[in-house]
Each structure stands twice: as structure tokens, then as C-alpha cells.
mmCIF file of N, CA and C in Angstrom:
data_model
loop_
_atom_site.group_PDB
_atom_site.id
_atom_site.type_symbol
_atom_site.label_atom_id
_atom_site.label_comp_id
_atom_site.label_asym_id
_atom_site.label_seq_id
_atom_site.Cartn_x
_atom_site.Cartn_y
_atom_site.Cartn_z
ATOM 1 N N MET A 11 207.916 227.398 87.595
ATOM 2 C CA MET A 11 207.471 226.130 88.145
ATOM 3 C C MET A 11 206.972 226.368 89.570
ATOM 4 N N THR A 12 205.798 225.832 89.872
ATOM 5 C CA THR A 12 205.190 225.954 91.188
ATOM 6 C C THR A 12 205.084 224.575 91.812
ATOM 7 N N SER A 13 205.350 224.495 93.125
ATOM 8 C CA SER A 13 205.246 223.224 93.837
ATOM 9 C C SER A 13 204.351 223.418 95.053
ATOM 10 N N ALA A 14 203.453 222.455 95.263
ATOM 11 C CA ALA A 14 202.560 222.506 96.427
ATOM 12 C C ALA A 14 202.515 221.119 97.054
ATOM 13 N N THR A 15 202.447 221.081 98.380
ATOM 14 C CA THR A 15 202.417 219.816 99.100
ATOM 15 C C THR A 15 201.122 219.712 99.901
ATOM 16 N N TYR A 16 200.525 218.535 99.842
ATOM 17 C CA TYR A 16 199.272 218.259 100.537
ATOM 18 C C TYR A 16 199.432 216.956 101.308
ATOM 19 N N THR A 17 198.507 216.698 102.233
ATOM 20 C CA THR A 17 198.493 215.434 102.955
ATOM 21 C C THR A 17 197.217 214.691 102.588
ATOM 22 N N VAL A 18 197.384 213.423 102.190
ATOM 23 C CA VAL A 18 196.261 212.584 101.793
ATOM 24 C C VAL A 18 196.015 211.542 102.878
ATOM 25 N N LYS A 19 194.761 211.379 103.266
ATOM 26 C CA LYS A 19 194.385 210.439 104.311
ATOM 27 C C LYS A 19 193.691 209.235 103.682
ATOM 28 N N GLY A 20 194.043 208.042 104.167
ATOM 29 C CA GLY A 20 193.347 206.832 103.745
ATOM 30 C C GLY A 20 194.132 205.911 102.833
ATOM 31 N N MET A 21 195.305 206.312 102.381
ATOM 32 C CA MET A 21 196.098 205.439 101.503
ATOM 33 C C MET A 21 196.775 204.348 102.337
ATOM 34 N N THR A 22 196.704 203.100 101.855
ATOM 35 C CA THR A 22 197.287 201.991 102.607
ATOM 36 C C THR A 22 198.238 201.121 101.793
ATOM 37 N N CYS A 23 198.295 201.334 100.465
ATOM 38 C CA CYS A 23 199.130 200.440 99.646
ATOM 39 C C CYS A 23 199.582 201.140 98.366
ATOM 40 N N GLY A 24 200.362 200.435 97.591
ATOM 41 C CA GLY A 24 200.874 200.965 96.333
ATOM 42 C C GLY A 24 199.768 201.281 95.339
ATOM 43 N N HIS A 25 198.690 200.500 95.358
ATOM 44 C CA HIS A 25 197.570 200.760 94.452
ATOM 45 C C HIS A 25 196.930 202.102 94.794
ATOM 46 N N CYS A 26 196.839 202.414 96.084
ATOM 47 C CA CYS A 26 196.302 203.706 96.541
ATOM 48 C C CYS A 26 197.138 204.845 95.951
ATOM 49 N N VAL A 27 198.440 204.707 96.051
ATOM 50 C CA VAL A 27 199.368 205.720 95.536
ATOM 51 C C VAL A 27 199.152 205.899 94.037
ATOM 52 N N SER A 28 199.037 204.800 93.305
ATOM 53 C CA SER A 28 198.834 204.862 91.853
ATOM 54 C C SER A 28 197.535 205.569 91.510
ATOM 55 N N SER A 29 196.484 205.278 92.254
ATOM 56 C CA SER A 29 195.178 205.895 91.996
ATOM 57 C C SER A 29 195.240 207.405 92.186
ATOM 58 N N VAL A 30 195.869 207.836 93.277
ATOM 59 C CA VAL A 30 195.983 209.270 93.551
ATOM 60 C C VAL A 30 196.835 209.943 92.476
ATOM 61 N N LYS A 31 197.973 209.335 92.134
ATOM 62 C CA LYS A 31 198.847 209.921 91.109
ATOM 63 C C LYS A 31 198.119 210.064 89.779
ATOM 64 N N GLU A 32 197.375 209.028 89.410
ATOM 65 C CA GLU A 32 196.667 209.042 88.125
ATOM 66 C C GLU A 32 195.629 210.164 88.081
ATOM 67 N N GLU A 33 194.811 210.291 89.120
ATOM 68 C CA GLU A 33 193.763 211.318 89.135
ATOM 69 C C GLU A 33 194.351 212.727 89.184
ATOM 70 N N VAL A 34 195.345 212.946 90.037
ATOM 71 C CA VAL A 34 195.925 214.285 90.172
ATOM 72 C C VAL A 34 196.673 214.674 88.893
ATOM 73 N N SER A 35 197.284 213.706 88.226
ATOM 74 C CA SER A 35 198.001 213.989 86.972
ATOM 75 C C SER A 35 197.076 214.532 85.895
ATOM 76 N N GLU A 36 195.787 214.208 85.987
ATOM 77 C CA GLU A 36 194.816 214.647 84.983
ATOM 78 C C GLU A 36 194.326 216.074 85.197
ATOM 79 N N VAL A 37 194.676 216.693 86.332
ATOM 80 C CA VAL A 37 194.275 218.083 86.581
ATOM 81 C C VAL A 37 195.047 218.989 85.609
ATOM 82 N N ALA A 38 194.330 219.890 84.969
ATOM 83 C CA ALA A 38 194.950 220.801 83.993
ATOM 84 C C ALA A 38 196.082 221.598 84.628
ATOM 85 N N GLY A 39 197.239 221.618 83.961
ATOM 86 C CA GLY A 39 198.382 222.389 84.428
ATOM 87 C C GLY A 39 199.385 221.613 85.256
ATOM 88 N N VAL A 40 198.998 220.423 85.742
ATOM 89 C CA VAL A 40 199.906 219.622 86.568
ATOM 90 C C VAL A 40 200.978 218.990 85.675
ATOM 91 N N SER A 41 202.240 219.152 86.066
ATOM 92 C CA SER A 41 203.334 218.593 85.269
ATOM 93 C C SER A 41 203.993 217.391 85.940
ATOM 94 N N SER A 42 203.878 217.296 87.278
ATOM 95 C CA SER A 42 204.522 216.199 88.000
ATOM 96 C C SER A 42 203.773 215.938 89.304
ATOM 97 N N VAL A 43 203.661 214.650 89.660
ATOM 98 C CA VAL A 43 202.991 214.263 90.907
ATOM 99 C C VAL A 43 203.848 213.228 91.616
ATOM 100 N N GLU A 44 204.135 213.457 92.881
ATOM 101 C CA GLU A 44 204.847 212.485 93.710
ATOM 102 C C GLU A 44 203.994 212.199 94.935
ATOM 103 N N VAL A 45 203.888 210.918 95.303
ATOM 104 C CA VAL A 45 203.108 210.528 96.471
ATOM 105 C C VAL A 45 203.974 209.638 97.355
ATOM 106 N N ASP A 46 204.049 209.972 98.641
ATOM 107 C CA ASP A 46 204.794 209.157 99.602
ATOM 108 C C ASP A 46 203.781 208.435 100.493
ATOM 109 N N LEU A 47 203.706 207.126 100.349
ATOM 110 C CA LEU A 47 202.727 206.325 101.092
ATOM 111 C C LEU A 47 202.925 206.436 102.601
ATOM 112 N N ALA A 48 204.157 206.350 103.057
ATOM 113 C CA ALA A 48 204.438 206.336 104.499
ATOM 114 C C ALA A 48 203.966 207.611 105.202
ATOM 115 N N SER A 49 204.200 208.759 104.580
ATOM 116 C CA SER A 49 203.840 210.026 105.205
ATOM 117 C C SER A 49 202.492 210.558 104.739
ATOM 118 N N GLY A 50 202.011 210.039 103.611
ATOM 119 C CA GLY A 50 200.763 210.529 103.037
ATOM 120 C C GLY A 50 200.940 211.829 102.266
ATOM 121 N N LEU A 51 202.197 212.233 102.061
ATOM 122 C CA LEU A 51 202.439 213.508 101.383
ATOM 123 C C LEU A 51 202.264 213.393 99.868
ATOM 124 N N LEU A 52 201.574 214.371 99.322
ATOM 125 C CA LEU A 52 201.336 214.497 97.891
ATOM 126 C C LEU A 52 202.000 215.791 97.454
ATOM 127 N N THR A 53 202.956 215.706 96.542
ATOM 128 C CA THR A 53 203.638 216.889 96.029
ATOM 129 C C THR A 53 203.258 217.063 94.572
ATOM 130 N N VAL A 54 202.739 218.239 94.258
ATOM 131 C CA VAL A 54 202.268 218.534 92.909
ATOM 132 C C VAL A 54 203.096 219.670 92.341
ATOM 133 N N GLU A 55 203.681 219.455 91.168
ATOM 134 C CA GLU A 55 204.413 220.509 90.475
ATOM 135 C C GLU A 55 203.605 220.911 89.255
ATOM 136 N N SER A 56 203.618 222.220 88.973
ATOM 137 C CA SER A 56 202.839 222.732 87.858
ATOM 138 C C SER A 56 203.521 223.962 87.272
ATOM 139 N N GLU A 57 203.054 224.354 86.098
ATOM 140 C CA GLU A 57 203.608 225.535 85.436
ATOM 141 C C GLU A 57 203.219 226.802 86.172
ATOM 142 N N GLY A 58 202.068 226.788 86.834
ATOM 143 C CA GLY A 58 201.579 227.941 87.587
ATOM 144 C C GLY A 58 200.726 227.448 88.735
ATOM 145 N N PRO A 59 200.151 228.357 89.503
ATOM 146 C CA PRO A 59 199.321 227.951 90.640
ATOM 147 C C PRO A 59 198.123 227.105 90.211
ATOM 148 N N ILE A 60 197.835 226.079 90.985
ATOM 149 C CA ILE A 60 196.675 225.210 90.750
ATOM 150 C C ILE A 60 195.733 225.416 91.933
ATOM 151 N N ASP A 61 194.463 225.539 91.659
ATOM 152 C CA ASP A 61 193.470 225.709 92.718
ATOM 153 C C ASP A 61 193.437 224.447 93.581
ATOM 154 N N ALA A 62 193.566 224.619 94.883
ATOM 155 C CA ALA A 62 193.556 223.476 95.806
ATOM 156 C C ALA A 62 192.262 222.674 95.692
ATOM 157 N N ALA A 63 191.171 223.323 95.312
ATOM 158 C CA ALA A 63 189.892 222.629 95.141
ATOM 159 C C ALA A 63 189.984 221.609 94.003
ATOM 160 N N ASP A 64 190.766 221.914 92.967
ATOM 161 C CA ASP A 64 190.951 220.966 91.863
ATOM 162 C C ASP A 64 191.721 219.742 92.330
ATOM 163 N N ILE A 65 192.744 219.964 93.160
ATOM 164 C CA ILE A 65 193.531 218.852 93.702
ATOM 165 C C ILE A 65 192.652 218.025 94.636
ATOM 166 N N ARG A 66 191.887 218.692 95.492
ATOM 167 C CA ARG A 66 190.976 217.996 96.410
ATOM 168 C C ARG A 66 189.993 217.118 95.622
ATOM 169 N N GLY A 67 189.438 217.669 94.558
ATOM 170 C CA GLY A 67 188.487 216.924 93.736
ATOM 171 C C GLY A 67 189.113 215.673 93.136
ATOM 172 N N ALA A 68 190.344 215.794 92.663
ATOM 173 C CA ALA A 68 191.037 214.655 92.071
ATOM 174 C C ALA A 68 191.333 213.583 93.114
ATOM 175 N N VAL A 69 191.757 214.003 94.307
ATOM 176 C CA VAL A 69 192.050 213.053 95.392
ATOM 177 C C VAL A 69 190.762 212.338 95.809
ATOM 178 N N GLU A 70 189.670 213.087 95.905
ATOM 179 C CA GLU A 70 188.394 212.479 96.279
ATOM 180 C C GLU A 70 187.896 211.528 95.192
ATOM 181 N N GLU A 71 188.135 211.881 93.930
ATOM 182 C CA GLU A 71 187.759 211.005 92.812
ATOM 183 C C GLU A 71 188.495 209.670 92.918
ATOM 184 N N ALA A 72 189.731 209.707 93.427
ATOM 185 C CA ALA A 72 190.522 208.491 93.615
ATOM 186 C C ALA A 72 190.051 207.694 94.835
ATOM 187 N N GLY A 73 189.209 208.317 95.668
ATOM 188 C CA GLY A 73 188.649 207.621 96.828
ATOM 189 C C GLY A 73 189.317 207.936 98.157
ATOM 190 N N TYR A 74 190.050 209.044 98.202
ATOM 191 C CA TYR A 74 190.779 209.401 99.418
ATOM 192 C C TYR A 74 190.427 210.822 99.834
ATOM 193 N N GLU A 75 190.979 211.245 100.955
ATOM 194 C CA GLU A 75 190.631 212.556 101.512
ATOM 195 C C GLU A 75 191.884 213.416 101.639
ATOM 196 N N LEU A 76 191.736 214.672 101.233
ATOM 197 C CA LEU A 76 192.817 215.645 101.395
ATOM 198 C C LEU A 76 192.650 216.255 102.785
ATOM 199 N N VAL A 77 193.696 216.194 103.597
ATOM 200 C CA VAL A 77 193.632 216.722 104.956
ATOM 201 C C VAL A 77 193.777 218.238 104.898
ATOM 202 N N THR A 78 192.872 218.947 105.551
ATOM 203 C CA THR A 78 192.927 220.406 105.592
ATOM 204 C C THR A 78 193.883 220.833 106.683
ATOM 205 N N LYS A 79 194.781 221.723 106.354
ATOM 206 C CA LYS A 79 195.785 222.172 107.306
ATOM 207 C C LYS A 79 195.227 223.228 108.217
#
């Protein structure tokens, strides 16, 4: 099991959280998605490594921005 944490910018409500969770859940290999609205943290669990570009694409599809560290 692999876990990765990202920061999402632009979420303001529960609907935002749902949108991000829904899009990221559709990325191949993702087994679990947790989003914390207050901190903007997105935690993705998967069976193996997931390309960060795939996560970025899903977050952008939901209408938000992945903050680059």
C-alpha cells in the first residue's frame, strides 16, 4: 500500500471536497481518497505508486489546483 499527500488550492465547501474525491477516485490504481477542507490536504492511497501528473489531472478536472511543493 502506497500513500501520498498533496495540497489542493481553491476548495471552499463540502461540494468542493466531493468533487475532488470523485475525480481522484477514478484514477487507475487509487484505492482510497481523503480530503481535508480546512487544510486543503488530499491523501491518496493506492496499491502502488501513482504518477503525480494523473492526480494533478484529476484535481484540475474537478476545477481546482494542485499546489506544487
